[in-house]
XYZ file of C-alpha atoms in Angstrom:
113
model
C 69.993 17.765 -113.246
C 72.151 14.545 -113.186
C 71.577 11.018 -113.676
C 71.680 10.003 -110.467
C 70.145 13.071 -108.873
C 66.996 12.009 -106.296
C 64.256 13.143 -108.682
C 65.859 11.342 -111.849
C 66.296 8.180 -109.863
C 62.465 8.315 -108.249
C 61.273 8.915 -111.634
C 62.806 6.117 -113.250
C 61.225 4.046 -110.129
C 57.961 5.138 -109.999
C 57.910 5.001 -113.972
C 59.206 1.856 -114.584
C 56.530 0.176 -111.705
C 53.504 2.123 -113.427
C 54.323 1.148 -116.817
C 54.467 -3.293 -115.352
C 51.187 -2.217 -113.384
C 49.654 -0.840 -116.645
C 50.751 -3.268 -118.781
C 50.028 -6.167 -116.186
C 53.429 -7.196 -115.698
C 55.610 -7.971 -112.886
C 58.171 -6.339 -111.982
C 62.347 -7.416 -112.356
C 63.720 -6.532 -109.566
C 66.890 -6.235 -111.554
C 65.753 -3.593 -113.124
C 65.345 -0.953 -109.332
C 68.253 -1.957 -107.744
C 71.081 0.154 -107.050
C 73.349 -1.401 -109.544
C 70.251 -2.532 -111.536
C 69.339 -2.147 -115.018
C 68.011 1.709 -114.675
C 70.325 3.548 -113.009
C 73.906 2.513 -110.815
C 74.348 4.113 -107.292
C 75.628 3.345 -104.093
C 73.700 1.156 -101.935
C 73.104 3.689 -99.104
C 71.908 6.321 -101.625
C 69.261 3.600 -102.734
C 68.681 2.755 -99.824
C 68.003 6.015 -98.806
C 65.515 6.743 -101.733
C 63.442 3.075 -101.549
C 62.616 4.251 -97.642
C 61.210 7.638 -98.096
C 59.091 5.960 -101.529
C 57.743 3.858 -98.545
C 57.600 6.486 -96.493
C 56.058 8.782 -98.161
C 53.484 6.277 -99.334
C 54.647 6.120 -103.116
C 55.012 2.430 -103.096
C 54.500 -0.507 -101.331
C 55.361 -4.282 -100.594
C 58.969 -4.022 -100.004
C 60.614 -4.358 -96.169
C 62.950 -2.567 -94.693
C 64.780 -3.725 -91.388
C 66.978 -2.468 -89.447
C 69.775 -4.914 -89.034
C 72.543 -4.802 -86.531
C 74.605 -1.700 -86.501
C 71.172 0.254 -88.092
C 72.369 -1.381 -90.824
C 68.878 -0.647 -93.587
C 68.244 -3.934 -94.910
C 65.499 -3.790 -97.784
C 63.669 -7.239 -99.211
C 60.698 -8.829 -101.209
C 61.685 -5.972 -103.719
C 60.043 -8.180 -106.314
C 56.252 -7.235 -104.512
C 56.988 -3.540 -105.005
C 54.579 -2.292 -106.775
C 53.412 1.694 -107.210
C 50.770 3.080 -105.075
C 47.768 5.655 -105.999
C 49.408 8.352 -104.420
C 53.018 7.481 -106.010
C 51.297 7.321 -109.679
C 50.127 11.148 -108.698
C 53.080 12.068 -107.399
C 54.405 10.287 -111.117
C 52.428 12.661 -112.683
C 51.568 15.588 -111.247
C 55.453 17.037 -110.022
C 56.937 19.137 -111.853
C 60.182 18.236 -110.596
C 59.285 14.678 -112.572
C 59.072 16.762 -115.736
C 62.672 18.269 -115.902
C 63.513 14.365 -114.853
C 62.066 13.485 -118.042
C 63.501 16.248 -119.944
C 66.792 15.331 -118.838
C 66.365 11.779 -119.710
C 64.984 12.389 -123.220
C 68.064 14.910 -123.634
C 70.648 12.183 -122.367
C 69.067 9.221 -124.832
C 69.114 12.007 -127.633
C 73.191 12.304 -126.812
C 73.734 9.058 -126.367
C 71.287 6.886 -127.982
C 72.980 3.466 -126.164
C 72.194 4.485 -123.039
């Protein structure tokens, strides 16, 4: 699995917004975006991940408009927050578990990162 494969990226998401919701923070936006503190993609790829997390119900408060062009527009990223059903989906798929794996063995390599 690779850093920036889907289920690595929607891990790092969905974990990142459960652990501010359990610890009562809010989020950084910095921290989700596509060149953010987490991970670096392109913007379409990110684009493409933050709209089927709203789509499929895993989070919530961020909008996406179509601009001109269908260009995807997304905003108010600091309101998204992690739903029920995305803090399931956090814990319960066992695609999320290799994720983790694969993080854990990528710190353990390189301990900077």
């Amino acid at each position: 699995m690779a850093k920036d494969d889907y289920y690595v990226i929607v891990y790092k998401i969905l974990a990142y917004l459960y652990m501010q919701l359990k610890n009562g923070e809010n989020i950084n936006p910095d921290f989700i975006k596509n060149d953010g503190f987490l991970f670096k993609i392109n913007e379409r790829y990110w684009n493409y991940v933050i709209v089927h997390l709203l789509k499929d119900e895993y989070i919530e408060g961020v909008t996406v408009t179509k601009a001109f062009g269908n260009e995807v527009i997304i905003s108010d990223l600091e309101n998204c927050q992690i739903t029920p059903k995305g803090i399931d989906y956090l814990c319960n798929n066992s695609l999320f578990e290799k994720a983790k794996c694969f993080l854990k063995e990528i710190k353990d390599i390189t301990p900077f990162v």
